[in-house]
Amino acid sequence: MLIAGIETSCDETSVALVRDSIILANVVSSQMKLHSEYGGVVPELATREHLKNLLPVGREAFARAGVQPHELDAIAVTQGPGLPPALNVGFTAAQSFALALGKPLIGVNHHEAHLYSPWIRHGAAEFDLLEQNVSLIVSGGHTLLVHVKGPLEHEVLGGTIDDAAGECFDKTAKLIGLPYPGGPELDRLAERGNGTVYRFPRPMLSDASDDFSFSGLKTAVRYFIRDHPEVLSINQQLFHLCASVQSAIVEILVSKTLRAAKRLGVRVITASGGVTCNTALRSALEQLCQKSGLQLRLADRTYCTDNAAMIAALGGFKWARGVTASAIGEEIRPSWSL
Ligand code: KG4
Ligand code: ZN
């Protein structure tokens, strides 16, 4: 079964081809540099870039995979959630493509695709290996803790009540004076610092719910910088500051994820989304899962950030399991919850 995937929900234009769970091609064109000038994603610019890039990205994906559109069995596309004008580009293109080829169109939930992305390994979707797990999805726009009970069966346990984890990385990095998106840069500088030098709050860490809150942490960093501006101009202190902010975010994410796994009695933890690229988050999850006898599946860095391979792989998995609803006559779902 050959599936094409199309993803344009935010600032990455991506087209992938997946045959029988094997990823033949996954072409991603990132707009990060363009948006960094503005300190965040500008929806109008993102839309213009998707319009400009979708066809070349698609052509390259088909060329790399060595397949022709008429060979496709179905097309999978991100239907939501995401920025409405950005989603519209990929969704409308996918509808036209499916109609012109006479192929079925599968509308995929972007978060559900992230949820399954840890099961993509060495260029293949291993969804048949999926075991019950607690899954952390952390991106620039969302923070979700999910109980995956089995294939295509899940329950959201909690989410953020204010800023997302990636947003917290980006906003605190901006306060520190780092370029957008600040997460990767903060990660890089934090490696040279000590995360115990400054103590920042861990909001809702001991709260009984599985929800998260990050805005208090961001505010604490703002006041800290107001009161200690000299820290920003002394390299080693700046590294300690980055490491201390990072360790607060990581501690919140890791301890709430492990707590939920223990409470639910699951043996497997997975993590996905852009923030899962973070070195400290990956190693904290690795260490604590090992200590607690839990199995850990981290999404490969390639599949942490937005990509169409996860869309095509999940679309194909759903199609193979009989989820046949066609998205041809439907509309985008910008606020589609998991
Ligand atoms: O999943 P993603 O690519 O896009 C969204 O759907 O939002 O996630 C982007 C987010 C940004 O906030 C970015 O700063 C963060 O992921 N991120 C990181 C790292 N790499 C990306 N945050 C911390 N450390 C990183 N290494
Ligand atoms: Zn995403």
mmCIF file with all atom_site columns, C-alpha atoms in Angstrom, residues 128-199:
data_model
loop_
_atom_site.group_PDB
_atom_site.id
_atom_site.type_symbol
_atom_site.label_atom_id
_atom_site.label_alt_id
_atom_site.label_comp_id
_atom_site.label_asym_id
_atom_site.label_entity_id
_atom_site.label_seq_id
_atom_site.pdbx_PDB_ins_code
_atom_site.Cartn_x
_atom_site.Cartn_y
_atom_site.Cartn_z
_atom_site.occupancy
_atom_site.B_iso_or_equiv
_atom_site.pdbx_formal_charge
_atom_site.auth_seq_id
_atom_site.auth_comp_id
_atom_site.auth_asym_id
_atom_site.auth_atom_id
_atom_site.pdbx_PDB_model_num
ATOM 1  C CA . ASP A 1 128 ? 2.224  -3.151 15.205 1.00 0.00 ? 128 ASP A CA 1
ATOM 2  C CA . LEU A 1 129 ? 4.697  -3.187 18.120 1.00 0.00 ? 129 LEU A CA 1
ATOM 3  C CA . LEU A 1 130 ? 2.661  -0.555 19.954 1.00 0.00 ? 130 LEU A CA 1
ATOM 4  C CA . GLU A 1 131 ? 2.064  -1.367 23.599 1.00 0.00 ? 131 GLU A CA 1
ATOM 5  C CA . GLN A 1 132 ? -0.050 0.461  26.131 1.00 0.00 ? 132 GLN A CA 1
ATOM 6  C CA . ASN A 1 133 ? 1.881  3.614  27.071 1.00 0.00 ? 133 ASN A CA 1
ATOM 7  C CA . VAL A 1 134 ? 1.863  7.086  28.558 1.00 0.00 ? 134 VAL A CA 1
ATOM 8  C CA . SER A 1 135 ? 2.892  9.590  25.923 1.00 0.00 ? 135 SER A CA 1
ATOM 9  C CA . LEU A 1 136 ? 4.237  13.104 26.305 1.00 0.00 ? 136 LEU A CA 1
ATOM 10 C CA . ILE A 1 137 ? 3.689  15.396 23.295 1.00 0.00 ? 137 ILE A CA 1
ATOM 11 C CA . VAL A 1 138 ? 5.651  18.632 23.639 1.00 0.00 ? 138 VAL A CA 1
ATOM 12 C CA . SER A 1 139 ? 5.797  21.178 20.853 1.00 0.00 ? 139 SER A CA 1
ATOM 13 C CA . GLY A 1 140 ? 5.778  24.919 20.324 1.00 0.00 ? 140 GLY A CA 1
ATOM 14 C CA . GLY A 1 141 ? 2.008  25.077 20.569 1.00 0.00 ? 141 GLY A CA 1
ATOM 15 C CA . HIS A 1 142 ? 1.025  22.112 22.730 1.00 0.00 ? 142 HIS A CA 1
ATOM 16 C CA . THR A 1 143 ? 1.873  20.099 25.806 1.00 0.00 ? 143 THR A CA 1
ATOM 17 C CA . LEU A 1 144 ? -0.177 16.937 26.186 1.00 0.00 ? 144 LEU A CA 1
ATOM 18 C CA . LEU A 1 145 ? -0.003 13.872 28.379 1.00 0.00 ? 145 LEU A CA 1
ATOM 19 C CA . VAL A 1 146 ? -1.879 10.975 26.816 1.00 0.00 ? 146 VAL A CA 1
ATOM 20 C CA . HIS A 1 147 ? -2.727 7.428  27.860 1.00 0.00 ? 147 HIS A CA 1
ATOM 21 C CA . VAL A 1 148 ? -2.449 5.256  24.759 1.00 0.00 ? 148 VAL A CA 1
ATOM 22 C CA . LYS A 1 149 ? -4.464 2.143  25.595 1.00 0.00 ? 149 LYS A CA 1
ATOM 23 C CA . GLY A 1 150 ? -3.848 0.344  22.312 1.00 0.00 ? 150 GLY A CA 1
ATOM 24 C CA . PRO A 1 151 ? -3.669 1.027  18.581 1.00 0.00 ? 151 PRO A CA 1
ATOM 25 C CA . LEU A 1 152 ? -5.895 4.021  17.742 1.00 0.00 ? 152 LEU A CA 1
ATOM 26 C CA . GLU A 1 153 ? -7.277 4.085  21.276 1.00 0.00 ? 153 GLU A CA 1
ATOM 27 C CA . HIS A 1 154 ? -6.206 6.864  23.594 1.00 0.00 ? 154 HIS A CA 1
ATOM 28 C CA . GLU A 1 155 ? -7.324 9.230  26.314 1.00 0.00 ? 155 GLU A CA 1
ATOM 29 C CA . VAL A 1 156 ? -5.890 12.694 27.010 1.00 0.00 ? 156 VAL A CA 1
ATOM 30 C CA . LEU A 1 157 ? -4.821 12.840 30.663 1.00 0.00 ? 157 LEU A CA 1
ATOM 31 C CA . GLY A 1 158 ? -3.783 16.475 30.809 1.00 0.00 ? 158 GLY A CA 1
ATOM 32 C CA . GLY A 1 159 ? -2.416 19.470 28.994 1.00 0.00 ? 159 GLY A CA 1
ATOM 33 C CA . THR A 1 160 ? -1.105 22.920 29.634 1.00 0.00 ? 160 THR A CA 1
ATOM 34 C CA . ILE A 1 161 ? -3.405 25.499 31.172 1.00 0.00 ? 161 ILE A CA 1
ATOM 35 C CA . ASP A 1 162 ? -1.327 28.386 29.773 1.00 0.00 ? 162 ASP A CA 1
ATOM 36 C CA . ASP A 1 163 ? 1.947  28.315 27.788 1.00 0.00 ? 163 ASP A CA 1
ATOM 37 C CA . ALA A 1 164 ? 3.130  25.173 26.011 1.00 0.00 ? 164 ALA A CA 1
ATOM 38 C CA . ALA A 1 165 ? 6.545  23.726 26.976 1.00 0.00 ? 165 ALA A CA 1
ATOM 39 C CA . GLY A 1 166 ? 8.098  24.863 23.672 1.00 0.00 ? 166 GLY A CA 1
ATOM 40 C CA . GLU A 1 167 ? 6.558  28.291 24.134 1.00 0.00 ? 167 GLU A CA 1
ATOM 41 C CA . CYS A 1 168 ? 8.166  28.460 27.573 1.00 0.00 ? 168 CYS A CA 1
ATOM 42 C CA . PHE A 1 169 ? 11.552 27.576 26.056 1.00 0.00 ? 169 PHE A CA 1
ATOM 43 C CA . ASP A 1 170 ? 11.066 30.165 23.293 1.00 0.00 ? 170 ASP A CA 1
ATOM 44 C CA . LYS A 1 171 ? 9.765  32.963 25.536 1.00 0.00 ? 171 LYS A CA 1
ATOM 45 C CA . THR A 1 172 ? 12.388 32.558 28.252 1.00 0.00 ? 172 THR A CA 1
ATOM 46 C CA . ALA A 1 173 ? 15.100 32.309 25.577 1.00 0.00 ? 173 ALA A CA 1
ATOM 47 C CA . LYS A 1 174 ? 13.808 35.591 24.144 1.00 0.00 ? 174 LYS A CA 1
ATOM 48 C CA . LEU A 1 175 ? 14.040 37.218 27.596 1.00 0.00 ? 175 LEU A CA 1
ATOM 49 C CA . ILE A 1 176 ? 17.629 35.983 27.765 1.00 0.00 ? 176 ILE A CA 1
ATOM 50 C CA . GLY A 1 177 ? 18.259 37.568 24.343 1.00 0.00 ? 177 GLY A CA 1
ATOM 51 C CA . LEU A 1 178 ? 18.512 34.404 22.219 1.00 0.00 ? 178 LEU A CA 1
ATOM 52 C CA . PRO A 1 179 ? 17.130 34.272 18.652 1.00 0.00 ? 179 PRO A CA 1
ATOM 53 C CA . TYR A 1 180 ? 13.813 32.558 17.765 1.00 0.00 ? 180 TYR A CA 1
ATOM 54 C CA . PRO A 1 181 ? 13.123 29.686 18.118 1.00 0.00 ? 181 PRO A CA 1
ATOM 55 C CA . GLY A 1 182 ? 14.998 29.842 21.399 1.00 0.00 ? 182 GLY A CA 1
ATOM 56 C CA . GLY A 1 183 ? 14.542 26.195 22.434 1.00 0.00 ? 183 GLY A CA 1
ATOM 57 C CA . PRO A 1 184 ? 17.457 24.712 20.465 1.00 0.00 ? 184 PRO A CA 1
ATOM 58 C CA . GLU A 1 185 ? 19.766 27.632 21.350 1.00 0.00 ? 185 GLU A CA 1
ATOM 59 C CA . LEU A 1 186 ? 18.882 27.451 25.049 1.00 0.00 ? 186 LEU A CA 1
ATOM 60 C CA . ASP A 1 187 ? 19.548 23.708 24.913 1.00 0.00 ? 187 ASP A CA 1
ATOM 61 C CA . ARG A 1 188 ? 22.985 24.360 23.353 1.00 0.00 ? 188 ARG A CA 1
ATOM 62 C CA . LEU A 1 189 ? 24.035 26.971 25.932 1.00 0.00 ? 189 LEU A CA 1
ATOM 63 C CA . ALA A 1 190 ? 22.603 24.976 28.847 1.00 0.00 ? 190 ALA A CA 1
ATOM 64 C CA . GLU A 1 191 ? 25.012 22.129 28.101 1.00 0.00 ? 191 GLU A CA 1
ATOM 65 C CA . ARG A 1 192 ? 27.844 24.353 29.378 1.00 0.00 ? 192 ARG A CA 1
ATOM 66 C CA . GLY A 1 193 ? 26.022 25.372 32.575 1.00 0.00 ? 193 GLY A CA 1
ATOM 67 C CA . ASN A 1 194 ? 24.880 23.905 35.865 1.00 0.00 ? 194 ASN A CA 1
ATOM 68 C CA . GLY A 1 195 ? 21.115 23.603 36.294 1.00 0.00 ? 195 GLY A CA 1
ATOM 69 C CA . THR A 1 196 ? 21.220 23.824 40.079 1.00 0.00 ? 196 THR A CA 1
ATOM 70 C CA . VAL A 1 197 ? 22.833 27.291 40.290 1.00 0.00 ? 197 VAL A CA 1
ATOM 71 C CA . TYR A 1 198 ? 19.551 29.257 40.100 1.00 0.00 ? 198 TYR A CA 1
ATOM 72 C CA . ARG A 1 199 ? 16.312 27.908 41.455 1.00 0.00 ? 199 ARG A CA 1
#
